[in-house]
Amino acid sequence: MSFIPDTTTLIQFAIATVILAITPGPDMTLFVSRTLSHGRATGFASMAGALCGTLIHTTLVVVGVSALIVASPAAFLALKMFGAGYLVFLAWQAITKGSAFSPEKKSGPEISLFRAWAAGLGVNLLNPKIILFFMTFLPQFVSAHDPNAPGKLFFLGAMFVVLSIPVTAPMVFAAEKFSAAMKTSPRVTRVVDYLFAGVFSAFALKILTAQAK
């Protein structure tokens, strides 16, 4: 099939994808924290949102919109501000809403699976470093002169999602087990709330300092 790259390219892309998937980032922080505070289903919903964002980024690369965003300093700055602001909002929620557990029930306001999915999608789409990654990483595996390049880019984007699932899903399962053990220690859980807030804030700072090169 013309839209499938050669075997060597697939192996190289697979290795790079696994390495990138195990690298901590705002997406991973979000769905692990959602699992801790609201359970496995919510964590998986956030993860699904982030993976959907990956497919959208792939589409943007194919149609060239990402190139336009990176080429425009004003658009890039706006995207950085929105992305950092969203992470700061999540950090504020972690501190003010909390994810403290009690033996009887999970505390804190319940969030729907759709809202969890939308949060994952938002963190992914509003992270300019992800746009830069897909702009510089994905095209390396397709020749600019290949008439089947668009199809191959879509295939590689879907492959990135498929290979990311078995790497990230175990983190959600592990977080759920961790949350069950933490129900008997609300004080420790509160420390985790501040830890996640700090991580979100750190990623917000990194996004603000991202440079389009």
PDB file of C-alpha atoms in Angstrom:
ATOM      1  CA  MET A   1       0.000   0.000   0.000  1.00  0.00           C
ATOM      2  CA  SER A   2       1.423   3.348  -1.067  1.00  0.00           C
ATOM      3  CA  PHE A   3       0.627   5.151   2.192  1.00  0.00           C
ATOM      4  CA  ILE A   4       2.784   2.785   4.323  1.00  0.00           C
ATOM      5  CA  PRO A   5       6.474   3.755   4.635  1.00  0.00           C
ATOM      6  CA  ASP A   6       9.220   1.182   4.135  1.00  0.00           C
ATOM      7  CA  THR A   7      10.227  -1.207   6.925  1.00  0.00           C
ATOM      8  CA  THR A   8      13.398   0.667   7.892  1.00  0.00           C
ATOM      9  CA  THR A   9      11.458   3.900   8.296  1.00  0.00           C
ATOM     10  CA  LEU A  10       8.789   2.171  10.380  1.00  0.00           C
ATOM     11  CA  ILE A  11      11.388   0.685  12.743  1.00  0.00           C
ATOM     12  CA  GLN A  12      13.165   4.017  13.194  1.00  0.00           C
ATOM     13  CA  PHE A  13       9.881   5.818  13.802  1.00  0.00           C
ATOM     14  CA  ALA A  14       8.731   3.174  16.287  1.00  0.00           C
ATOM     15  CA  ILE A  15      11.913   3.470  18.341  1.00  0.00           C
ATOM     16  CA  ALA A  16      11.693   7.269  18.395  1.00  0.00           C
ATOM     17  CA  THR A  17       8.007   7.151  19.347  1.00  0.00           C
ATOM     18  CA  VAL A  18       8.547   4.843  22.335  1.00  0.00           C
ATOM     19  CA  ILE A  19      11.367   7.037  23.631  1.00  0.00           C
ATOM     20  CA  LEU A  20       9.215  10.138  23.314  1.00  0.00           C
ATOM     21  CA  ALA A  21       6.181   8.451  24.886  1.00  0.00           C
ATOM     22  CA  ILE A  22       8.046   7.627  28.100  1.00  0.00           C
ATOM     23  CA  THR A  23       9.326  11.188  28.426  1.00  0.00           C
ATOM     24  CA  PRO A  24       7.279  13.078  31.068  1.00  0.00           C
ATOM     25  CA  GLY A  25       5.284  16.036  29.812  1.00  0.00           C
ATOM     26  CA  PRO A  26       2.153  18.045  30.609  1.00  0.00           C
ATOM     27  CA  ASP A  27      -0.062  15.432  28.942  1.00  0.00           C
ATOM     28  CA  MET A  28       1.255  12.640  31.147  1.00  0.00           C
ATOM     29  CA  THR A  29       0.988  14.818  34.248  1.00  0.00           C
ATOM     30  CA  LEU A  30      -2.631  15.595  33.464  1.00  0.00           C
ATOM     31  CA  PHE A  31      -3.977  12.089  32.957  1.00  0.00           C
ATOM     32  CA  VAL A  32      -2.060  10.692  35.955  1.00  0.00           C
ATOM     33  CA  SER A  33      -3.391  13.462  38.194  1.00  0.00           C
ATOM     34  CA  ARG A  34      -6.930  12.912  36.876  1.00  0.00           C
ATOM     35  CA  THR A  35      -6.604   9.220  37.705  1.00  0.00           C
ATOM     36  CA  LEU A  36      -5.464  10.034  41.222  1.00  0.00           C
ATOM     37  CA  SER A  37      -8.334  12.396  41.864  1.00  0.00           C
ATOM     38  CA  HIS A  38     -11.222  10.823  39.924  1.00  0.00           C
ATOM     39  CA  GLY A  39     -10.329   7.260  38.993  1.00  0.00           C
ATOM     40  CA  ARG A  40      -9.155   5.177  36.074  1.00  0.00           C
ATOM     41  CA  ALA A  41     -11.948   6.065  33.634  1.00  0.00           C
ATOM     42  CA  THR A  42     -11.257   9.792  33.988  1.00  0.00           C
ATOM     43  CA  GLY A  43      -7.528   9.216  33.571  1.00  0.00           C
ATOM     44  CA  PHE A  44      -8.090   7.242  30.392  1.00  0.00           C
ATOM     45  CA  ALA A  45     -10.477   9.915  29.109  1.00  0.00           C
ATOM     46  CA  SER A  46      -7.763  12.558  29.567  1.00  0.00           C
ATOM     47  CA  MET A  47      -5.254  10.290  27.851  1.00  0.00           C
ATOM     48  CA  ALA A  48      -7.673   9.774  24.951  1.00  0.00           C
ATOM     49  CA  GLY A  49      -8.048  13.543  24.591  1.00  0.00           C
ATOM     50  CA  ALA A  50      -4.282  13.986  24.396  1.00  0.00           C
ATOM     51  CA  LEU A  51      -4.020  11.246  21.760  1.00  0.00           C
ATOM     52  CA  CYS A  52      -6.788  12.885  19.733  1.00  0.00           C
ATOM     53  CA  GLY A  53      -4.747  16.068  19.882  1.00  0.00           C
ATOM     54  CA  THR A  54      -1.843  14.134  18.377  1.00  0.00           C
ATOM     55  CA  LEU A  55      -3.981  13.215  15.371  1.00  0.00           C
ATOM     56  CA  ILE A  56      -5.022  16.851  14.971  1.00  0.00           C
ATOM     57  CA  HIS A  57      -1.379  17.957  15.026  1.00  0.00           C
ATOM     58  CA  THR A  58      -0.645  15.367  12.351  1.00  0.00           C
ATOM     59  CA  THR A  59      -3.451  16.775  10.216  1.00  0.00           C
ATOM     60  CA  LEU A  60      -2.120  20.310  10.680  1.00  0.00           C
ATOM     61  CA  VAL A  61       1.318  19.189   9.524  1.00  0.00           C
ATOM     62  CA  VAL A  62      -0.193  17.614   6.424  1.00  0.00           C
ATOM     63  CA  VAL A  63      -2.186  20.690   5.417  1.00  0.00           C
ATOM     64  CA  GLY A  64       0.595  23.091   6.350  1.00  0.00           C
ATOM     65  CA  VAL A  65      -1.233  25.057   9.038  1.00  0.00           C
ATOM     66  CA  SER A  66       1.403  24.283  11.664  1.00  0.00           C
ATOM     67  CA  ALA A  67       4.073  25.781   9.409  1.00  0.00           C
ATOM     68  CA  LEU A  68       2.062  28.984   9.214  1.00  0.00           C
ATOM     69  CA  ILE A  69       1.702  29.141  12.998  1.00  0.00           C
ATOM     70  CA  VAL A  70       5.403  28.592  13.624  1.00  0.00           C
ATOM     71  CA  ALA A  71       6.301  31.159  10.949  1.00  0.00           C
ATOM     72  CA  SER A  72       4.142  33.830  12.590  1.00  0.00           C
ATOM     73  CA  PRO A  73       5.712  35.222  15.786  1.00  0.00           C
ATOM     74  CA  ALA A  74       2.409  36.780  16.863  1.00  0.00           C
ATOM     75  CA  ALA A  75       0.451  33.541  16.430  1.00  0.00           C
ATOM     76  CA  PHE A  76       3.156  31.559  18.161  1.00  0.00           C
ATOM     77  CA  LEU A  77       3.230  33.980  21.101  1.00  0.00           C
ATOM     78  CA  ALA A  78      -0.554  33.801  21.416  1.00  0.00           C
ATOM     79  CA  LEU A  79      -0.431  30.009  21.415  1.00  0.00           C
ATOM     80  CA  LYS A  80       2.274  30.020  24.090  1.00  0.00           C
ATOM     81  CA  MET A  81       0.216  32.358  26.277  1.00  0.00           C
ATOM     82  CA  PHE A  82      -2.936  30.249  25.937  1.00  0.00           C
ATOM     83  CA  GLY A  83      -1.058  27.018  26.610  1.00  0.00           C
ATOM     84  CA  ALA A  84       0.782  28.350  29.642  1.00  0.00           C
ATOM     85  CA  GLY A  85      -2.380  29.972  30.970  1.00  0.00           C
ATOM     86  CA  TYR A  86      -4.274  26.713  30.725  1.00  0.00           C
ATOM     87  CA  LEU A  87      -1.596  24.850  32.678  1.00  0.00           C
ATOM     88  CA  VAL A  88      -1.572  27.573  35.333  1.00  0.00           C
ATOM     89  CA  PHE A  89      -5.355  27.141  35.592  1.00  0.00           C
ATOM     90  CA  LEU A  90      -4.885  23.398  36.125  1.00  0.00           C
ATOM     91  CA  ALA A  91      -2.264  24.109  38.798  1.00  0.00           C
ATOM     92  CA  TRP A  92      -4.686  26.476  40.537  1.00  0.00           C
ATOM     93  CA  GLN A  93      -7.386  23.805  40.434  1.00  0.00           C
ATOM     94  CA  ALA A  94      -5.046  21.220  41.956  1.00  0.00           C
ATOM     95  CA  ILE A  95      -4.409  23.541  44.908  1.00  0.00           C
ATOM     96  CA  THR A  96      -7.914  24.941  45.425  1.00  0.00           C
ATOM     97  CA  LYS A  97     -10.033  21.909  44.509  1.00  0.00           C
ATOM     98  CA  GLY A  98      -7.590  19.263  45.618  1.00  0.00           C
ATOM     99  CA  SER A  99      -7.735  15.540  45.175  1.00  0.00           C
ATOM    100  CA  ALA A 100      -7.799  14.485  48.812  1.00  0.00           C
ATOM    101  CA  PHE A 101      -9.152  10.997  49.396  1.00  0.00           C
ATOM    102  CA  SER A 102     -11.304   9.577  52.169  1.00  0.00           C
ATOM    103  CA  PRO A 103     -12.054   5.907  52.824  1.00  0.00           C
ATOM    104  CA  GLU A 104     -15.716   6.482  52.043  1.00  0.00           C
ATOM    105  CA  LYS A 105     -15.594   8.313  48.733  1.00  0.00           C
ATOM    106  CA  LYS A 106     -13.434  10.424  46.476  1.00  0.00           C
ATOM    107  CA  SER A 107     -13.626  14.062  47.415  1.00  0.00           C
ATOM    108  CA  GLY A 108     -13.731  17.057  45.149  1.00  0.00           C
ATOM    109  CA  PRO A 109     -16.219  17.895  42.421  1.00  0.00           C
ATOM    110  CA  GLU A 110     -16.952  15.145  39.927  1.00  0.00           C
ATOM    111  CA  ILE A 111     -16.009  15.806  36.333  1.00  0.00           C
ATOM    112  CA  SER A 112     -17.552  14.129  33.316  1.00  0.00           C
ATOM    113  CA  LEU A 113     -15.566  11.918  31.006  1.00  0.00           C
ATOM    114  CA  PHE A 114     -16.132  14.484  28.259  1.00  0.00           C
ATOM    115  CA  ARG A 115     -14.600  17.252  30.393  1.00  0.00           C
ATOM    116  CA  ALA A 116     -11.656  14.992  31.193  1.00  0.00           C
ATOM    117  CA  TRP A 117     -11.253  14.239  27.479  1.00  0.00           C
ATOM    118  CA  ALA A 118     -11.478  17.940  26.630  1.00  0.00           C
ATOM    119  CA  ALA A 119      -8.821  18.762  29.241  1.00  0.00           C
ATOM    120  CA  GLY A 120      -6.431  16.260  27.669  1.00  0.00           C
ATOM    121  CA  LEU A 121      -7.182  17.627  24.216  1.00  0.00           C
ATOM    122  CA  GLY A 122      -6.675  21.195  25.397  1.00  0.00           C
ATOM    123  CA  VAL A 123      -3.327  20.556  27.077  1.00  0.00           C
ATOM    124  CA  ASN A 124      -2.093  18.791  23.950  1.00  0.00           C
ATOM    125  CA  LEU A 125      -3.338  21.340  21.399  1.00  0.00           C
ATOM    126  CA  LEU A 126      -2.196  24.385  23.387  1.00  0.00           C
ATOM    127  CA  ASN A 127       1.361  23.147  23.839  1.00  0.00           C
ATOM    128  CA  PRO A 128       3.500  24.876  21.173  1.00  0.00           C
ATOM    129  CA  LYS A 129       6.370  22.492  21.834  1.00  0.00           C
ATOM    130  CA  ILE A 130       4.199  19.673  20.512  1.00  0.00           C
ATOM    131  CA  ILE A 131       3.529  21.688  17.350  1.00  0.00           C
ATOM    132  CA  LEU A 132       7.260  22.260  16.972  1.00  0.00           C
ATOM    133  CA  PHE A 133       7.903  18.573  17.598  1.00  0.00           C
ATOM    134  CA  PHE A 134       5.538  17.429  14.890  1.00  0.00           C
ATOM    135  CA  MET A 135       6.804  20.090  12.509  1.00  0.00           C
ATOM    136  CA  THR A 136      10.419  18.944  12.911  1.00  0.00           C
ATOM    137  CA  PHE A 137      10.041  15.250  13.773  1.00  0.00           C
ATOM    138  CA  LEU A 138       7.259  13.786  11.661  1.00  0.00           C
ATOM    139  CA  PRO A 139       8.373  15.144   8.249  1.00  0.00           C
ATOM    140  CA  GLN A 140      11.823  13.588   8.715  1.00  0.00           C
ATOM    141  CA  PHE A 141      10.344  10.198   7.910  1.00  0.00           C
ATOM    142  CA  VAL A 142       8.748  11.262   4.610  1.00  0.00           C
ATOM    143  CA  SER A 143      10.413  12.680   1.509  1.00  0.00           C
ATOM    144  CA  ALA A 144       9.145  16.080   0.419  1.00  0.00           C
ATOM    145  CA  HIS A 145       9.148  14.797  -3.161  1.00  0.00           C
ATOM    146  CA  ASP A 146       7.134  11.666  -2.360  1.00  0.00           C
ATOM    147  CA  PRO A 147       3.696  11.922  -4.052  1.00  0.00           C
ATOM    148  CA  ASN A 148       2.314   9.716  -1.257  1.00  0.00           C
ATOM    149  CA  ALA A 149       3.716  11.947   1.496  1.00  0.00           C
ATOM    150  CA  PRO A 150       0.326  13.109   2.900  1.00  0.00           C
ATOM    151  CA  GLY A 151      -0.902   9.541   3.287  1.00  0.00           C
ATOM    152  CA  LYS A 152       2.345   8.456   4.903  1.00  0.00           C
ATOM    153  CA  LEU A 153       2.225  11.372   7.335  1.00  0.00           C
ATOM    154  CA  PHE A 154      -1.290  10.405   8.409  1.00  0.00           C
ATOM    155  CA  PHE A 155      -0.178   6.779   8.772  1.00  0.00           C
ATOM    156  CA  LEU A 156       2.801   7.746  10.947  1.00  0.00           C
ATOM    157  CA  GLY A 157       0.617  10.014  13.076  1.00  0.00           C
ATOM    158  CA  ALA A 158      -1.818   7.157  13.691  1.00  0.00           C
ATOM    159  CA  MET A 159       1.125   4.858  14.394  1.00  0.00           C
ATOM    160  CA  PHE A 160       2.397   7.334  16.982  1.00  0.00           C
ATOM    161  CA  VAL A 161      -0.955   7.108  18.800  1.00  0.00           C
ATOM    162  CA  VAL A 162      -1.106   3.303  18.630  1.00  0.00           C
ATOM    163  CA  LEU A 163       2.436   2.885  19.961  1.00  0.00           C
ATOM    164  CA  SER A 164       1.889   5.473  22.712  1.00  0.00           C
ATOM    165  CA  ILE A 165      -1.078   3.624  24.234  1.00  0.00           C
ATOM    166  CA  PRO A 166       0.800   0.577  25.621  1.00  0.00           C
ATOM    167  CA  VAL A 167       3.432   2.933  27.040  1.00  0.00           C
ATOM    168  CA  THR A 168       1.095   5.409  28.737  1.00  0.00           C
ATOM    169  CA  ALA A 169      -1.795   3.134  29.755  1.00  0.00           C
ATOM    170  CA  PRO A 170       0.235   1.299  32.451  1.00  0.00           C
ATOM    171  CA  MET A 171       0.829   4.667  34.111  1.00  0.00           C
ATOM    172  CA  VAL A 172      -2.912   5.111  34.528  1.00  0.00           C
ATOM    173  CA  PHE A 173      -3.290   1.633  36.034  1.00  0.00           C
ATOM    174  CA  ALA A 174      -0.377   2.291  38.396  1.00  0.00           C
ATOM    175  CA  ALA A 175      -1.814   5.651  39.431  1.00  0.00           C
ATOM    176  CA  GLU A 176      -5.138   4.043  40.293  1.00  0.00           C
ATOM    177  CA  LYS A 177      -3.450   1.494  42.566  1.00  0.00           C
ATOM    178  CA  PHE A 178      -1.517   4.322  44.146  1.00  0.00           C
ATOM    179  CA  SER A 179      -4.709   6.291  44.726  1.00  0.00           C
ATOM    180  CA  ALA A 180      -6.338   3.342  46.520  1.00  0.00           C
ATOM    181  CA  ALA A 181      -3.410   3.193  48.941  1.00  0.00           C
ATOM    182  CA  MET A 182      -3.567   6.959  49.488  1.00  0.00           C
ATOM    183  CA  LYS A 183      -7.200   6.966  50.623  1.00  0.00           C
ATOM    184  CA  THR A 184      -6.063   6.308  54.160  1.00  0.00           C
ATOM    185  CA  SER A 185      -3.610   9.227  54.129  1.00  0.00           C
ATOM    186  CA  PRO A 186      -5.265  12.537  53.126  1.00  0.00           C
ATOM    187  CA  ARG A 187      -2.230  14.516  54.279  1.00  0.00           C
ATOM    188  CA  VAL A 188       0.072  12.704  51.862  1.00  0.00           C
ATOM    189  CA  THR A 189      -2.508  13.181  49.112  1.00  0.00           C
ATOM    190  CA  ARG A 190      -2.546  16.921  49.753  1.00  0.00           C
ATOM    191  CA  VAL A 191       1.209  16.968  49.263  1.00  0.00           C
ATOM    192  CA  VAL A 192       0.624  15.287  45.900  1.00  0.00           C
ATOM    193  CA  ASP A 193      -1.854  18.062  45.014  1.00  0.00           C
ATOM    194  CA  TYR A 194       0.884  20.644  45.499  1.00  0.00           C
ATOM    195  CA  LEU A 195       3.358  18.463  43.651  1.00  0.00           C
ATOM    196  CA  PHE A 196       1.116  18.307  40.589  1.00  0.00           C
ATOM    197  CA  ALA A 197       0.489  22.054  40.835  1.00  0.00           C
ATOM    198  CA  GLY A 198       4.227  22.610  40.825  1.00  0.00           C
ATOM    199  CA  VAL A 199       4.729  20.333  37.835  1.00  0.00           C
ATOM    200  CA  PHE A 200       1.952  22.058  35.865  1.00  0.00           C
ATOM    201  CA  SER A 201       3.480  25.435  36.679  1.00  0.00           C
ATOM    202  CA  ALA A 202       6.932  24.247  35.623  1.00  0.00           C
ATOM    203  CA  PHE A 203       5.598  23.072  32.270  1.00  0.00           C
ATOM    204  CA  ALA A 204       3.811  26.391  31.845  1.00  0.00           C
ATOM    205  CA  LEU A 205       7.142  28.156  32.346  1.00  0.00           C
ATOM    206  CA  LYS A 206       8.845  25.853  29.844  1.00  0.00           C
ATOM    207  CA  ILE A 207       6.129  26.538  27.277  1.00  0.00           C
ATOM    208  CA  LEU A 208       6.517  30.289  27.715  1.00  0.00           C
ATOM    209  CA  THR A 209      10.242  29.983  27.034  1.00  0.00           C
ATOM    210  CA  ALA A 210       9.780  27.768  23.965  1.00  0.00           C
ATOM    211  CA  GLN A 211      11.338  29.239  20.869  1.00  0.00           C
ATOM    212  CA  ALA A 212      10.274  28.618  17.297  1.00  0.00           C
ATOM    213  CA  LYS A 213      13.431  27.761  15.403  1.00  0.00           C
TER     214      LYS A 213
END
